[in-house]
PDB file of C-alpha atoms in Angstrom:
ATOM      1  CA  MET A   1     -64.763 -74.465  22.542  1.00 43.00           C
ATOM      2  CA  GLN A   2     -65.536 -77.701  21.091  1.00 46.00           C
ATOM      3  CA  ALA A   3     -68.593 -78.710  18.990  1.00 52.00           C
ATOM      4  CA  VAL A   4     -70.749 -81.584  19.686  1.00 50.00           C
ATOM      5  CA  SER A   5     -69.485 -84.522  17.288  1.00 44.00           C
ATOM      6  CA  PRO A   6     -72.176 -86.594  15.601  1.00 45.00           C
ATOM      7  CA  THR A   7     -70.057 -89.585  16.818  1.00 39.00           C
ATOM      8  CA  ALA A   8     -70.195 -88.449  20.442  1.00 46.00           C
ATOM      9  CA  THR A   9     -73.966 -88.159  20.334  1.00 46.00           C
ATOM     10  CA  GLY A  10     -74.660 -91.216  18.578  1.00 51.00           C
ATOM     11  CA  VAL A  11     -76.834 -89.579  16.030  1.00 54.00           C
ATOM     12  CA  ALA A  12     -75.607 -87.118  13.115  1.00 68.00           C
ATOM     13  CA  PHE A  13     -78.405 -84.254  12.521  1.00 87.00           C
ATOM     14  CA  LEU A  14     -77.538 -82.574   9.093  1.00 82.00           C
ATOM     15  CA  ALA A  15     -77.465 -79.099   8.199  1.00 82.00           C
ATOM     16  CA  ARG A  16     -77.740 -80.158   4.855  1.00 77.00           C
ATOM     17  CA  PRO A  17     -76.836 -83.587   2.768  1.00 77.00           C
ATOM     18  CA  GLY A  18     -73.320 -84.774   3.891  1.00 78.00           C
ATOM     19  CA  ARG A  19     -72.774 -82.240   6.617  1.00 84.00           C
ATOM     20  CA  PRO A  20     -73.591 -82.690   9.865  1.00 91.00           C
ATOM     21  CA  ALA A  21     -74.532 -79.539  11.972  1.00 94.00           C
ATOM     22  CA  VAL A  22     -72.372 -78.147  14.393  1.00 95.00           C
ATOM     23  CA  VAL A  23     -73.296 -77.354  17.866  1.00 96.00           C
ATOM     24  CA  ALA A  24     -71.833 -75.488  21.130  1.00 96.00           C
ATOM     25  CA  ARG A  25     -71.500 -77.728  23.999  1.00 96.00           C
ATOM     26  CA  THR A  26     -72.766 -74.596  26.177  1.00 96.00           C
ATOM     27  CA  LEU A  27     -74.586 -71.523  25.421  1.00 97.00           C
ATOM     28  CA  ALA A  28     -72.900 -69.778  27.831  1.00 97.00           C
ATOM     29  CA  GLU A  29     -69.956 -70.242  25.592  1.00 97.00           C
ATOM     30  CA  LEU A  30     -71.645 -68.261  22.857  1.00 98.00           C
ATOM     31  CA  ALA A  31     -70.290 -64.966  23.391  1.00 97.00           C
ATOM     32  CA  GLY A  32     -70.896 -63.148  20.122  1.00 98.00           C
ATOM     33  CA  PRO A  33     -71.745 -59.404  19.486  1.00 98.00           C
ATOM     34  CA  THR A  34     -75.054 -58.039  20.774  1.00 97.00           C
ATOM     35  CA  ARG A  35     -74.909 -54.815  19.030  1.00 97.00           C
ATOM     36  CA  GLY A  36     -73.442 -53.310  15.978  1.00 98.00           C
ATOM     37  CA  VAL A  37     -72.539 -54.507  12.475  1.00 98.00           C
ATOM     38  CA  VAL A  38     -71.446 -57.581  11.643  1.00 97.00           C
ATOM     39  CA  GLU A  39     -69.666 -58.932   8.672  1.00 97.00           C
ATOM     40  CA  LEU A  40     -69.523 -62.540   7.843  1.00 97.00           C
ATOM     41  CA  PRO A  41     -66.751 -64.674   6.293  1.00 95.00           C
ATOM     42  CA  VAL A  42     -67.689 -65.628   2.704  1.00 95.00           C
ATOM     43  CA  ARG A  43     -67.516 -69.348   3.735  1.00 93.00           C
ATOM     44  CA  LEU A  44     -70.664 -68.583   5.856  1.00 94.00           C
ATOM     45  CA  MET A  45     -72.367 -65.915   3.312  1.00 91.00           C
ATOM     46  CA  TRP A  46     -71.957 -66.342  -0.419  1.00 89.00           C
ATOM     47  CA  ASN A  47     -73.663 -62.929  -1.103  1.00 88.00           C
ATOM     48  CA  ALA A  48     -72.022 -59.858  -1.781  1.00 88.00           C
ATOM     49  CA  GLU A  49     -74.224 -58.402   1.069  1.00 92.00           C
ATOM     50  CA  ARG A  50     -72.731 -59.837   3.953  1.00 94.00           C
ATOM     51  CA  THR A  51     -72.984 -57.207   6.404  1.00 97.00           C
ATOM     52  CA  PHE A  52     -75.700 -57.363   9.366  1.00 97.00           C
ATOM     53  CA  ASP A  53     -76.811 -54.630  11.868  1.00 98.00           C
ATOM     54  CA  LEU A  54     -77.876 -56.447  14.849  1.00 98.00           C
ATOM     55  CA  GLY A  55     -80.252 -53.675  16.043  1.00 97.00           C
ATOM     56  CA  ASP A  56     -82.492 -54.688  13.377  1.00 98.00           C
ATOM     57  CA  PRO A  57     -84.568 -57.830  14.518  1.00 98.00           C
ATOM     58  CA  ASP A  58     -84.715 -59.034  10.711  1.00 98.00           C
ATOM     59  CA  GLN A  59     -80.981 -58.897   9.820  1.00 98.00           C
ATOM     60  CA  LEU A  60     -80.294 -60.270  13.288  1.00 98.00           C
ATOM     61  CA  LEU A  61     -82.407 -63.381  12.371  1.00 98.00           C
ATOM     62  CA  TRP A  62     -81.120 -63.557   8.969  1.00 97.00           C
ATOM     63  CA  MET A  63     -77.219 -63.628  10.277  1.00 98.00           C
ATOM     64  CA  TYR A  64     -78.240 -66.378  12.828  1.00 98.00           C
ATOM     65  CA  GLU A  65     -79.970 -68.644  10.451  1.00 97.00           C
ATOM     66  CA  ASN A  66     -76.813 -68.308   8.026  1.00 95.00           C
ATOM     67  CA  VAL A  67     -74.087 -68.934  10.770  1.00 97.00           C
ATOM     68  CA  LEU A  68     -76.076 -71.948  12.439  1.00 97.00           C
ATOM     69  CA  ARG A  69     -76.902 -73.530   9.153  1.00 95.00           C
ATOM     70  CA  GLU A  70     -73.541 -72.834   7.086  1.00 94.00           C
ATOM     71  CA  THR A  71     -70.573 -73.275   9.882  1.00 95.00           C
ATOM     72  CA  THR A  72     -68.371 -76.358   9.758  1.00 93.00           C
ATOM     73  CA  ARG A  73     -66.331 -74.584  12.701  1.00 93.00           C
ATOM     74  CA  ALA A  74     -67.070 -74.131  16.665  1.00 94.00           C
ATOM     75  CA  ASP A  75     -65.161 -71.172  16.493  1.00 96.00           C
ATOM     76  CA  ASP A  76     -67.767 -69.380  14.488  1.00 97.00           C
ATOM     77  CA  LEU A  77     -70.318 -70.047  16.749  1.00 98.00           C
ATOM     78  CA  ARG A  78     -68.476 -68.814  19.706  1.00 97.00           C
ATOM     79  CA  ALA A  79     -67.412 -65.505  17.777  1.00 98.00           C
ATOM     80  CA  LEU A  80     -70.961 -64.834  16.092  1.00 98.00           C
ATOM     81  CA  ILE A  81     -73.605 -66.246  17.772  1.00 98.00           C
ATOM     82  CA  ASN A  82     -74.343 -64.831  21.555  1.00 98.00           C
ATOM     83  CA  GLY A  83     -76.361 -67.665  23.856  1.00 97.00           C
ATOM     84  CA  ARG A  84     -78.720 -65.120  25.573  1.00 97.00           C
ATOM     85  CA  THR A  85     -79.853 -63.660  22.125  1.00 98.00           C
ATOM     86  CA  LEU A  86     -79.937 -67.238  20.621  1.00 98.00           C
ATOM     87  CA  ARG A  87     -82.132 -68.239  23.401  1.00 97.00           C
ATOM     88  CA  ARG A  88     -84.404 -65.205  22.889  1.00 97.00           C
ATOM     89  CA  VAL A  89     -85.018 -65.464  19.145  1.00 98.00           C
ATOM     90  CA  TRP A  90     -84.749 -69.230  18.700  1.00 98.00           C
ATOM     91  CA  ARG A  91     -88.597 -69.733  18.116  1.00 97.00           C
ATOM     92  CA  LEU A  92     -88.198 -67.093  15.255  1.00 98.00           C
ATOM     93  CA  LEU A  93     -85.484 -68.641  13.419  1.00 98.00           C
ATOM     94  CA  ASN A  94     -86.131 -70.708   9.933  1.00 97.00           C
ATOM     95  CA  LEU A  95     -83.588 -73.395  10.258  1.00 96.00           C
ATOM     96  CA  PRO A  96     -83.385 -76.541   8.323  1.00 94.00           C
ATOM     97  CA  ARG A  97     -84.836 -79.356  10.627  1.00 94.00           C
ATOM     98  CA  GLY A  98     -81.377 -80.919  10.987  1.00 95.00           C
ATOM     99  CA  VAL A  99     -80.167 -77.974  12.719  1.00 96.00           C
ATOM    100  CA  ARG A 100     -82.890 -77.212  15.005  1.00 96.00           C
ATOM    101  CA  GLN A 101     -82.857 -80.913  16.090  1.00 95.00           C
ATOM    102  CA  ALA A 102     -79.405 -80.788  16.769  1.00 96.00           C
ATOM    103  CA  TRP A 103     -79.603 -77.799  19.061  1.00 97.00           C
ATOM    104  CA  GLU A 104     -82.610 -79.113  20.612  1.00 96.00           C
ATOM    105  CA  SER A 105     -81.091 -82.189  21.482  1.00 95.00           C
ATOM    106  CA  ARG A 106     -78.127 -80.642  23.143  1.00 95.00           C
ATOM    107  CA  HIS A 107     -79.477 -77.724  24.707  1.00 95.00           C
ATOM    108  CA  ARG A 108     -83.038 -79.169  25.957  1.00 92.00           C
ATOM    109  CA  GLY A 109     -83.975 -75.542  26.990  1.00 92.00           C
ATOM    110  CA  LEU A 110     -84.089 -74.248  23.484  1.00 95.00           C
ATOM    111  CA  ARG A 111     -87.394 -76.363  22.937  1.00 88.00           C
ATOM    112  CA  ALA A 112     -89.175 -74.313  25.606  1.00 82.00           C
ATOM    113  CA  ALA A 113     -87.638 -71.029  24.679  1.00 70.00           C
TER     114      ALA A 113
END
């Protein structure tokens, strides 16, 4: 899977200053887990508490927010985010404006989700 490049879209939406948001080309490519416990790598979550029980709605949101905000790799999205789950929880996620804009620009269906 390749991420959408800021130069390909003509607009660089930033996850944070100096870091473009990484966006999957399609939601169908996002085949991450939908249940169980997931441990994020240190590059995505610097806290010692990096495990998330996907059965707990609050932990699921917290994990998705961290992955979408912190990733610099499209492979992280494919391995950790599930496209159907992302669509279901999209409006509940607390994301930086640049991350939300980048995803909604590429995946217009998320705006209505």
